[in-house]
PDB file of C-alpha atoms in Angstrom:
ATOM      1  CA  UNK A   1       0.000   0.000   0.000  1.00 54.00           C
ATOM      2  CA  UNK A   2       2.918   2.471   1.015  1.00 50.00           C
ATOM      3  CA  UNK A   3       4.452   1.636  -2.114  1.00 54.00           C
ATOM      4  CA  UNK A   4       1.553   2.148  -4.308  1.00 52.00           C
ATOM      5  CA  UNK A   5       0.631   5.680  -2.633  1.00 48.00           C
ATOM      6  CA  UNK A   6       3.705   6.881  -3.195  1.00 50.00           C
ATOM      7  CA  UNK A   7       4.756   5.581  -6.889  1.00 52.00           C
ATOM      8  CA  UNK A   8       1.306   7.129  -7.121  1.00 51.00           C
ATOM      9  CA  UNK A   9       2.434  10.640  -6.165  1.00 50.00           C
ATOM     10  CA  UNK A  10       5.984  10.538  -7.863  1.00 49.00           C
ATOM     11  CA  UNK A  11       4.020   9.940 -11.162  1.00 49.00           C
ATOM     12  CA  UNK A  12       1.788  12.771 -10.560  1.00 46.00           C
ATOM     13  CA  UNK A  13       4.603  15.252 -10.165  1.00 47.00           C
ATOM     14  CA  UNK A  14       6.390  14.493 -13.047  1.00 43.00           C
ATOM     15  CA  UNK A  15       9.783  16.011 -13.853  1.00 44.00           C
ATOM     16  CA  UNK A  16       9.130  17.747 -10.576  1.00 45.00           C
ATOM     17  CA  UNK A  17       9.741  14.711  -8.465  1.00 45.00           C
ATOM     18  CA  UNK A  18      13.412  14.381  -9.923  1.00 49.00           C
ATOM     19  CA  UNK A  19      14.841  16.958  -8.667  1.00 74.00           C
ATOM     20  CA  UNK A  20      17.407  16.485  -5.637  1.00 92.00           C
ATOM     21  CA  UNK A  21      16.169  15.009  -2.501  1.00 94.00           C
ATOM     22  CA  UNK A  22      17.192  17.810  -0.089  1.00 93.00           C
ATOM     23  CA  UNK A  23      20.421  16.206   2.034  1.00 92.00           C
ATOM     24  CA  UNK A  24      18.462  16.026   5.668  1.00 93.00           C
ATOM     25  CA  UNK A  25      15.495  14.292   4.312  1.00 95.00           C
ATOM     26  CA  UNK A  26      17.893  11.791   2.882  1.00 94.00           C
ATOM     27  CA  UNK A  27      19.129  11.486   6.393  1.00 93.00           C
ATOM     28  CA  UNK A  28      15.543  11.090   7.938  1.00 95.00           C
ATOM     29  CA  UNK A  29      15.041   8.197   5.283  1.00 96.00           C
ATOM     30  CA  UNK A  30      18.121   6.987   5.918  1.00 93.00           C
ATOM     31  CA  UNK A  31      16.788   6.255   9.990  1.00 93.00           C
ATOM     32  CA  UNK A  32      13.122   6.380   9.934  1.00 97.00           C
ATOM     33  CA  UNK A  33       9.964   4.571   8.202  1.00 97.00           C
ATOM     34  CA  UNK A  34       9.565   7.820   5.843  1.00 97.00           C
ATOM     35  CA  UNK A  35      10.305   8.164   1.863  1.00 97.00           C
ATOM     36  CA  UNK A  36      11.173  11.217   0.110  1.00 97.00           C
ATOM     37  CA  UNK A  37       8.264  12.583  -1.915  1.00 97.00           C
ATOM     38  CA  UNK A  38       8.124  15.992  -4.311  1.00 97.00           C
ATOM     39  CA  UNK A  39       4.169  17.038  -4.184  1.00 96.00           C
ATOM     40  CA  UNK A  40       3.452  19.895  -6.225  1.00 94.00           C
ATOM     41  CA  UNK A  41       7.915  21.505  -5.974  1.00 94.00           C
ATOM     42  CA  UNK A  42       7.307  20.773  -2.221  1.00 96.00           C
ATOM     43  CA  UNK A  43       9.640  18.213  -0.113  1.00 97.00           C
ATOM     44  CA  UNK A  44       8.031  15.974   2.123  1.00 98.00           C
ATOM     45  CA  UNK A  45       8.678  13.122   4.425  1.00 98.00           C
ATOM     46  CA  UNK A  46       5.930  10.762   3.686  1.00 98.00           C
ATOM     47  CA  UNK A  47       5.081   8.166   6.272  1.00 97.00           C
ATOM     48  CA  UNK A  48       3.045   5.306   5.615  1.00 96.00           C
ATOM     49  CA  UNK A  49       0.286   6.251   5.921  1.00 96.00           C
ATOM     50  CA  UNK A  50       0.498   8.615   3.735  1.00 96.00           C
ATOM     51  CA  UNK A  51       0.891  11.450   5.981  1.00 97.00           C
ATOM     52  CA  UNK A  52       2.950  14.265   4.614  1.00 97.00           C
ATOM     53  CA  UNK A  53       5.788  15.676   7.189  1.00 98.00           C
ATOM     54  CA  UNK A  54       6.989  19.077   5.123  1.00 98.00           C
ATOM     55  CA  UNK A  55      10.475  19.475   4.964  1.00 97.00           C
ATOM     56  CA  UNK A  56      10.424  23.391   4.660  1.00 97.00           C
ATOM     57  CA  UNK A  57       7.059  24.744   5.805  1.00 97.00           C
ATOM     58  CA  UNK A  58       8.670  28.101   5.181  1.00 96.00           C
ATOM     59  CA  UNK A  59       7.670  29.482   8.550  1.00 96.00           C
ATOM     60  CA  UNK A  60       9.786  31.409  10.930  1.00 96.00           C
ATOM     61  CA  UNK A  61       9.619  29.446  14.220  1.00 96.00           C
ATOM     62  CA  UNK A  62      10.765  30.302  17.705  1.00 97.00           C
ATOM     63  CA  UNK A  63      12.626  27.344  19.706  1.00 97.00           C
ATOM     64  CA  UNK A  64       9.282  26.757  21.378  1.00 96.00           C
ATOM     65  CA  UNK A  65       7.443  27.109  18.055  1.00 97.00           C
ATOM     66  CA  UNK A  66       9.973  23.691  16.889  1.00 97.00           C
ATOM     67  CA  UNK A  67       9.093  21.654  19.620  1.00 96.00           C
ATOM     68  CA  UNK A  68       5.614  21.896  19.039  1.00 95.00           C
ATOM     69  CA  UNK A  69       5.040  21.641  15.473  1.00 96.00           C
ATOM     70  CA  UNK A  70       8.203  20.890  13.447  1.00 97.00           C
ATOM     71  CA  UNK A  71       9.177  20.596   9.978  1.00 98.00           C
ATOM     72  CA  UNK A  72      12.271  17.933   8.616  1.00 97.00           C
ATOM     73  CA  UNK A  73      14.620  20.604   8.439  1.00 95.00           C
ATOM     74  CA  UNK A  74      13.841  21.679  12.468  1.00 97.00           C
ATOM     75  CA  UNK A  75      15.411  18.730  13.523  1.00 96.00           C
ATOM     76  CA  UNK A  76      18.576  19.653  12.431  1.00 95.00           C
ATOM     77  CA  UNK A  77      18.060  23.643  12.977  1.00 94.00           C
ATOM     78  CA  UNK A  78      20.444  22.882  16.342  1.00 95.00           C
ATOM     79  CA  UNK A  79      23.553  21.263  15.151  1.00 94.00           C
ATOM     80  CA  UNK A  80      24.467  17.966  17.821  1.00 95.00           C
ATOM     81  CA  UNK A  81      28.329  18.492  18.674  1.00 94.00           C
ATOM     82  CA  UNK A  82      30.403  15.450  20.007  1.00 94.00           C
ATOM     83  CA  UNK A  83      34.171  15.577  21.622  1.00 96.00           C
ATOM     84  CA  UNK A  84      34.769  17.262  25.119  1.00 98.00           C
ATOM     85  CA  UNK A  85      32.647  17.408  27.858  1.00 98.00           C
ATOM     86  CA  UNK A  86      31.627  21.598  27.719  1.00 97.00           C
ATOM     87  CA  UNK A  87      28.749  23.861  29.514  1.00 97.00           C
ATOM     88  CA  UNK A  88      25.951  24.521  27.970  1.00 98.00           C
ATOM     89  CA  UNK A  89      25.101  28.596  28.112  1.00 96.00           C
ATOM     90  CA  UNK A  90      23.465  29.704  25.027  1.00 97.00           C
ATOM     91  CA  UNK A  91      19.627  29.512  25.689  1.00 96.00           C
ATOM     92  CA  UNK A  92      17.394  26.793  24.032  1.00 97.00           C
ATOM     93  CA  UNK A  93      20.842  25.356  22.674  1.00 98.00           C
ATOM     94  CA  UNK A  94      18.988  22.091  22.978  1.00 98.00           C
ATOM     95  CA  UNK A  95      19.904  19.836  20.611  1.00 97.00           C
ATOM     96  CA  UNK A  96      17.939  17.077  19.680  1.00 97.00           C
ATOM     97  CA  UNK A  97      14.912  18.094  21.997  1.00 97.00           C
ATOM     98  CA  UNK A  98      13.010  18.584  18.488  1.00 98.00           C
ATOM     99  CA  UNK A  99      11.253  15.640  17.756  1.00 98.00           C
ATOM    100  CA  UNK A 100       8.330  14.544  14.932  1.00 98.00           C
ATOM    101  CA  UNK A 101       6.049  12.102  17.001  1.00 97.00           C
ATOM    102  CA  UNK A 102       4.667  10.882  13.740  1.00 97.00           C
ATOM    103  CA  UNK A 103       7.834  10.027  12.436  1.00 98.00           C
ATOM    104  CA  UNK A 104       9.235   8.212  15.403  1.00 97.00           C
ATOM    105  CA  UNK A 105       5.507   6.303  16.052  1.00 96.00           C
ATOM    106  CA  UNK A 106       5.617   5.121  12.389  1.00 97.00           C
ATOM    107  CA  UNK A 107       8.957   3.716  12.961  1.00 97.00           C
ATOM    108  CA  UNK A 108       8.954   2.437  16.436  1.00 97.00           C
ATOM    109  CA  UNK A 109       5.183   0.892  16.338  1.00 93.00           C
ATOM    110  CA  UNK A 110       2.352   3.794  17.222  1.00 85.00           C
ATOM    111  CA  UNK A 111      -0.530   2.668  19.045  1.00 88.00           C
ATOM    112  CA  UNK A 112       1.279  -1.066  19.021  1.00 93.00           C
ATOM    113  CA  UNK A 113       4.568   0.443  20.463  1.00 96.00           C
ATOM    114  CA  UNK A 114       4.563  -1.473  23.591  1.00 96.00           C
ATOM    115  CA  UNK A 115       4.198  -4.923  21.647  1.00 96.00           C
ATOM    116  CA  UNK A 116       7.446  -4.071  20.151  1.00 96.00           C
ATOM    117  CA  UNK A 117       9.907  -3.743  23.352  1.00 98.00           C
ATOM    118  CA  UNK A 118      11.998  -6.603  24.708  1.00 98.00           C
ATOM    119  CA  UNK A 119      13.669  -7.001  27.953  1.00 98.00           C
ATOM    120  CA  UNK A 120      17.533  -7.049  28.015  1.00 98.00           C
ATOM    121  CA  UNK A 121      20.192  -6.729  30.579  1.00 97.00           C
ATOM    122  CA  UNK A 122      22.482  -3.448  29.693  1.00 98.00           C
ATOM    123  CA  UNK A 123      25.606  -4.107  32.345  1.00 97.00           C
ATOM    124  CA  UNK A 124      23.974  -6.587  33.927  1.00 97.00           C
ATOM    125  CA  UNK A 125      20.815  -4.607  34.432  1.00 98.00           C
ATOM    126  CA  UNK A 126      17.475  -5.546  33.416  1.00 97.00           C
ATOM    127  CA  UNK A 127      15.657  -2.780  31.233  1.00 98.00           C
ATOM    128  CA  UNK A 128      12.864  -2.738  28.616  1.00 98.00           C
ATOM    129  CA  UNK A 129      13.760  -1.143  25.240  1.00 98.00           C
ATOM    130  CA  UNK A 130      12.779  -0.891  21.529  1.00 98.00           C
ATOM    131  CA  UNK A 131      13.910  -4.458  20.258  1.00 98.00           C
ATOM    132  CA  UNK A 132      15.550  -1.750  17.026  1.00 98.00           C
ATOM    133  CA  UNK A 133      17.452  -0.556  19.630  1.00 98.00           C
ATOM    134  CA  UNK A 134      18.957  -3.301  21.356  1.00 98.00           C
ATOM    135  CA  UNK A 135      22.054  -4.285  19.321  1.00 98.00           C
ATOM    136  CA  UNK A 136      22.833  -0.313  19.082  1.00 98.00           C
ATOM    137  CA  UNK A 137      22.995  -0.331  23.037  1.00 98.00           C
ATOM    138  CA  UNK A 138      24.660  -3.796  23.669  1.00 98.00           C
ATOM    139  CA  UNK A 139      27.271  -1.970  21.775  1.00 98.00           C
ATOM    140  CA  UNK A 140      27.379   0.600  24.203  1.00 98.00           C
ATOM    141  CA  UNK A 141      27.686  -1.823  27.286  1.00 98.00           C
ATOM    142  CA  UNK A 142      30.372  -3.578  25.912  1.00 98.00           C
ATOM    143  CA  UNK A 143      32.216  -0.095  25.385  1.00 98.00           C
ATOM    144  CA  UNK A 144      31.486   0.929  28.589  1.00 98.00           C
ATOM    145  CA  UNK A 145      32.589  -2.581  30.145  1.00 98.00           C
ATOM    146  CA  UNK A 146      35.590  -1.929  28.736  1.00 98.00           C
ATOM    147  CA  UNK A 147      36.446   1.157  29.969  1.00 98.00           C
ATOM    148  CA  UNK A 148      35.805   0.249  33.308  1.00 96.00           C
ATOM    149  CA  UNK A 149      38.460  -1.963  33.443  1.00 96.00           C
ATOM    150  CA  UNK A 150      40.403   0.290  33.099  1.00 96.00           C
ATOM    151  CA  UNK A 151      39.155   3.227  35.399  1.00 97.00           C
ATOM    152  CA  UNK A 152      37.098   1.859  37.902  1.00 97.00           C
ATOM    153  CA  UNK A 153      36.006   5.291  38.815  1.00 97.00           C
ATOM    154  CA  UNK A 154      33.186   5.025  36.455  1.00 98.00           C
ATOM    155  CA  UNK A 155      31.408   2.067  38.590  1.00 97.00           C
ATOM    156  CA  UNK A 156      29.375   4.166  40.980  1.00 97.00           C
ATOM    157  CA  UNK A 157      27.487   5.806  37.377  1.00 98.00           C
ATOM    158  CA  UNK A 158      26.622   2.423  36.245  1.00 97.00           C
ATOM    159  CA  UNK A 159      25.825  -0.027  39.219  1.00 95.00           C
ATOM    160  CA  UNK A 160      22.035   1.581  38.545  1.00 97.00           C
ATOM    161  CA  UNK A 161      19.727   2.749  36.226  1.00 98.00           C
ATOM    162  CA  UNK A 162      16.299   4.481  36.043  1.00 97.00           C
ATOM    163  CA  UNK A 163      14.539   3.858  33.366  1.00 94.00           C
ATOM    164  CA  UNK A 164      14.113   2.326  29.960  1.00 98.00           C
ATOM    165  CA  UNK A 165      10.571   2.143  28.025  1.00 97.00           C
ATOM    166  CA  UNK A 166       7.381   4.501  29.714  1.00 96.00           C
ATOM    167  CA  UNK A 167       4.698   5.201  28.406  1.00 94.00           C
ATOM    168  CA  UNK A 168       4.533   8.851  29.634  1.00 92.00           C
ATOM    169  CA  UNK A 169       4.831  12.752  28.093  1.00 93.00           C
ATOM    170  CA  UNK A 170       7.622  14.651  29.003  1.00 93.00           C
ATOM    171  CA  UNK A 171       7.636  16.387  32.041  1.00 89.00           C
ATOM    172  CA  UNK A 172       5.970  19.689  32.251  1.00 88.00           C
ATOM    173  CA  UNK A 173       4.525  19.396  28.864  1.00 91.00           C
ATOM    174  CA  UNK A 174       2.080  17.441  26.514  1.00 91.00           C
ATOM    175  CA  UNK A 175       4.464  16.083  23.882  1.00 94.00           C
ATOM    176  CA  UNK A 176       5.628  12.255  23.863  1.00 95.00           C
ATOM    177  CA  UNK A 177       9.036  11.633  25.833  1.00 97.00           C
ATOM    178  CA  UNK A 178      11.192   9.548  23.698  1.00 97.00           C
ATOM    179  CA  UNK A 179      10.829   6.922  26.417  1.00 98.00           C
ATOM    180  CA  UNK A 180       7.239   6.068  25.055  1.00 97.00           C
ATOM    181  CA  UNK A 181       8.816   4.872  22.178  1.00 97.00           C
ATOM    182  CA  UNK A 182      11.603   2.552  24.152  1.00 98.00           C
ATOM    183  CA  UNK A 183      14.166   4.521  21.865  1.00 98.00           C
ATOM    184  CA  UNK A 184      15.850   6.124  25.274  1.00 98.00           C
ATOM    185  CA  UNK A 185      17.145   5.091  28.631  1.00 98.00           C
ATOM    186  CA  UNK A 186      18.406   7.241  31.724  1.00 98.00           C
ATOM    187  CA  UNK A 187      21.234   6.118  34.308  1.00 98.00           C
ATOM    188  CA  UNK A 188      21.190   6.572  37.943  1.00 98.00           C
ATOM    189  CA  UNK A 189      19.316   9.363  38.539  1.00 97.00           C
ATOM    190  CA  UNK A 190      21.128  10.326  42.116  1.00 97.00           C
ATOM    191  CA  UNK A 191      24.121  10.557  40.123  1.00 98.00           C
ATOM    192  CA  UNK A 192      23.121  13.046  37.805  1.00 98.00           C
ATOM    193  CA  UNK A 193      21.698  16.518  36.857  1.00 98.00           C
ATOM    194  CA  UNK A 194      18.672  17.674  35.530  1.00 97.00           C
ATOM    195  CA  UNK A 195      17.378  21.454  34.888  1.00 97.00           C
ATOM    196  CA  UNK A 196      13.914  21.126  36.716  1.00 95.00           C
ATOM    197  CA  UNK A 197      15.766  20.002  39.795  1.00 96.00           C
ATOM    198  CA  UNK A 198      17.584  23.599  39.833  1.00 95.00           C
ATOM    199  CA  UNK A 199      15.978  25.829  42.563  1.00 91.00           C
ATOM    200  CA  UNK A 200      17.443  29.027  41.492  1.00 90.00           C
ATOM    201  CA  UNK A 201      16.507  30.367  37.764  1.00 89.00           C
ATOM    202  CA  UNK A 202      17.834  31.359  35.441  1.00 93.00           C
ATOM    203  CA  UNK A 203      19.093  27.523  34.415  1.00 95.00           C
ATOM    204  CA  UNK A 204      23.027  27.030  35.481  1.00 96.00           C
ATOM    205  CA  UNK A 205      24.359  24.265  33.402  1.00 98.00           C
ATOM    206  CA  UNK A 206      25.832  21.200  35.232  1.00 97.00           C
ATOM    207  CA  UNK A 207      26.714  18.059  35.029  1.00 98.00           C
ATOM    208  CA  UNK A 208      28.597  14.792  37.222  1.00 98.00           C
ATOM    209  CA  UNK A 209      28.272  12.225  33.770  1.00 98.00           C
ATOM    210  CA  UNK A 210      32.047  11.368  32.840  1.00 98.00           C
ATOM    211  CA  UNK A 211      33.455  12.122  29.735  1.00 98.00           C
ATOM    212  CA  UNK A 212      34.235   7.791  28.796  1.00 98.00           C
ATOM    213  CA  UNK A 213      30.344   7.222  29.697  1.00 98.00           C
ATOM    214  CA  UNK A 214      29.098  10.214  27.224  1.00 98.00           C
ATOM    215  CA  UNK A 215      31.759   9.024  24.517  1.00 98.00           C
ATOM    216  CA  UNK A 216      30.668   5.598  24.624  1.00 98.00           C
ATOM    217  CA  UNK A 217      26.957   6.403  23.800  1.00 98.00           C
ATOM    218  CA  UNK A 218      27.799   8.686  21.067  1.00 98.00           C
ATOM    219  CA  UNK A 219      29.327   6.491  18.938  1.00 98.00           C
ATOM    220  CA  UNK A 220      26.645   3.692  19.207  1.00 98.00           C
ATOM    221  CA  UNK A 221      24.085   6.758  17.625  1.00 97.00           C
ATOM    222  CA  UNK A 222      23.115   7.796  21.216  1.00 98.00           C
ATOM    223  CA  UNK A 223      22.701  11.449  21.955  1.00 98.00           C
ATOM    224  CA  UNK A 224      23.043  12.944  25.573  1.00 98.00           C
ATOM    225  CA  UNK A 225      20.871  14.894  27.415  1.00 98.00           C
ATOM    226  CA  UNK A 226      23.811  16.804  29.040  1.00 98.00           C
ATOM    227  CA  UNK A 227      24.901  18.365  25.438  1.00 98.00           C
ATOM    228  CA  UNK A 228      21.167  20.273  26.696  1.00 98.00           C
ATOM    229  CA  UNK A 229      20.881  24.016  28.214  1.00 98.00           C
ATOM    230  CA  UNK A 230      18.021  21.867  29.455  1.00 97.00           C
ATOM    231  CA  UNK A 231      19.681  19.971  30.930  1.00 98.00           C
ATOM    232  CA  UNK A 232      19.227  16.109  31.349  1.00 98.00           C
ATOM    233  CA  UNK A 233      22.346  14.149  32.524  1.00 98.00           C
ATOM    234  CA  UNK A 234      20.804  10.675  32.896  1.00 98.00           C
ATOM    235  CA  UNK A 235      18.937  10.809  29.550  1.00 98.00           C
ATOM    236  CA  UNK A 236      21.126   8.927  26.786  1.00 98.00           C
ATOM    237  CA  UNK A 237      18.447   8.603  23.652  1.00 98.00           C
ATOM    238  CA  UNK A 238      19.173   6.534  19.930  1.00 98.00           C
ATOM    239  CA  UNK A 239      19.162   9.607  17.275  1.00 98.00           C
ATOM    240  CA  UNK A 240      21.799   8.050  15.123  1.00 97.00           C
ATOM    241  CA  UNK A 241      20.563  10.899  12.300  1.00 96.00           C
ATOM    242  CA  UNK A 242      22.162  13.546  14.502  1.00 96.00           C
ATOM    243  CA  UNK A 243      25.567  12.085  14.951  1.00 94.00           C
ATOM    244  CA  UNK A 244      25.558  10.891  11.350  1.00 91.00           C
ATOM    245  CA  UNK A 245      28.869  12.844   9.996  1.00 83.00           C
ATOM    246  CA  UNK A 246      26.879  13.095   6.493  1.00 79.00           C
ATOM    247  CA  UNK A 247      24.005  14.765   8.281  1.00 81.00           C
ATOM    248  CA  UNK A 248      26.245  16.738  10.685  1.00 69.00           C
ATOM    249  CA  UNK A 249      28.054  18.784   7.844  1.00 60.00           C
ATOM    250  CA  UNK A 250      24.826  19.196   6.080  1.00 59.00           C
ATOM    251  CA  UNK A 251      23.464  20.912   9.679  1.00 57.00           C
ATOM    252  CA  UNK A 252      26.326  22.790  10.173  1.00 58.00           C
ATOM    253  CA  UNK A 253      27.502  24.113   7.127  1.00 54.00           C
ATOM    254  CA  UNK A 254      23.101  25.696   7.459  1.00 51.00           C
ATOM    255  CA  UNK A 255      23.466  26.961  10.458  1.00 49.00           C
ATOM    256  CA  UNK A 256      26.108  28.484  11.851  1.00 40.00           C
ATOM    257  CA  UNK A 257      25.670  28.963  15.194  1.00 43.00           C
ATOM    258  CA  UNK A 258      28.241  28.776  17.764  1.00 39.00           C
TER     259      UNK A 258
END
């Protein structure tokens, strides 16, 4: 049927459905259960369903505008950056907080979502995640298990964690947390930092997470919430798009900030 709709659509368009796929809805495909479509000169992600996701909607958003209704090209309007551990002090520098709900329930099961997590031991520790992202974060574990060999000083951030797959919205806020969708998991929460915790406004960046932990998410396609102004030091979530280098110098040679 997906096919059908959209070979449908393609034909429609003509010449106009030839042109280049812009470079961060390539990525998007490249992740999530979306194909490029041209409709009428106008990029979309187009999920199964045939619900269009624009790519530009050609509005000028504010950061709290993204969150709530994004296009493609939103998620990638904050560029994710890896390497050393630094504070976060430019407001709303938040990246990867953008999310498409659509896109993420067409890939990671919608209303049948819970159906599609599996229980797995990450360090030992029993947790419930999206069986898609299971071999991603085995990876991690066995990074991690190796550095702790060699600096045992990481133990006391990994003998717990506190949480996996919830069905729940994001604190504060009626959008989806990534945890509904089993994509994310948080370590021990008394051993880390998050912004709605802070007493005193406005938001002081801070963080107890070390460097080896942060590193060996990252290169399993795991962002990390500490890389937030809002910031979320137990939250490690699977975003492979945003530490994609192909994706990454398509953000930031569009945006330069910072």
């Amino acid at each position: 049927m997906f096919a059908a709709v959209l070979a449908a659509l393609l034909a429609a368009e003509g010449d106009a459905a030839a042109t280049s796929v812009p470079g961060q809805l390539e990525c998007i495909a490249r992740t999530y259960n979306v194909k490029p479509a041209n409709i009428g000169g106008q990029w979309f992600a187009l999920l199964p369903d045939g619900k269009r996701i624009p790519f530009d909607d050609g509005k000028a958003k504010s950061f709290d505008e993204k969150l709530a209704s994004p296009d493609v090209e939103d998620l990638f309007s904050i560029p994710y950056r890896r390497g050393p551990i630094y504070g976060v002090r430019e407001e709303n520098d938040d990246p990867g907080r953008i999310r498409i709900e659509p896109i993420l329930a067409a890939t990671y099961g919608g209303d049948h979502v819970a159906a599609q997590q599996i229980r797995m031991r990450f360090l030992g520790l029993p947790v419930r995640v999206h069986r898609l992202i299971a071999s991603a974060l085995g990876r991690v574990a066995a990074r991690l298990e190796e550095a702790r060999k060699h600096d045992r000083s990481l133990d006391p951030f990994l003998h717990r964690l506190s949480g996996g797959f919830a069905e729940r919205k994001i604190a504060g806020t009626d959008r989806t947390s990534a945890h509904a969708f089993g994509i994310a998991i948080d370590l021990d929460k008394s051993m880390s930092d998050y912004w709605r915790w802070q007493k005193t406004k406005p938001i002081r960046w801070r963080n107890r997470i070390p460097q080896a932990i942060v590193d060996a998410f990252e290169a399993e396609g795991f962002i990390w919430g500490g890389r937030w102004y809002h910031y979320d030091t137990m939250h490690f979530e699977y975003r492979p798009e945003l530490l994609d280098d192909r994706c990454r110098v398509i953000a930031e040679s569009g945006n330069p900030r910072r």
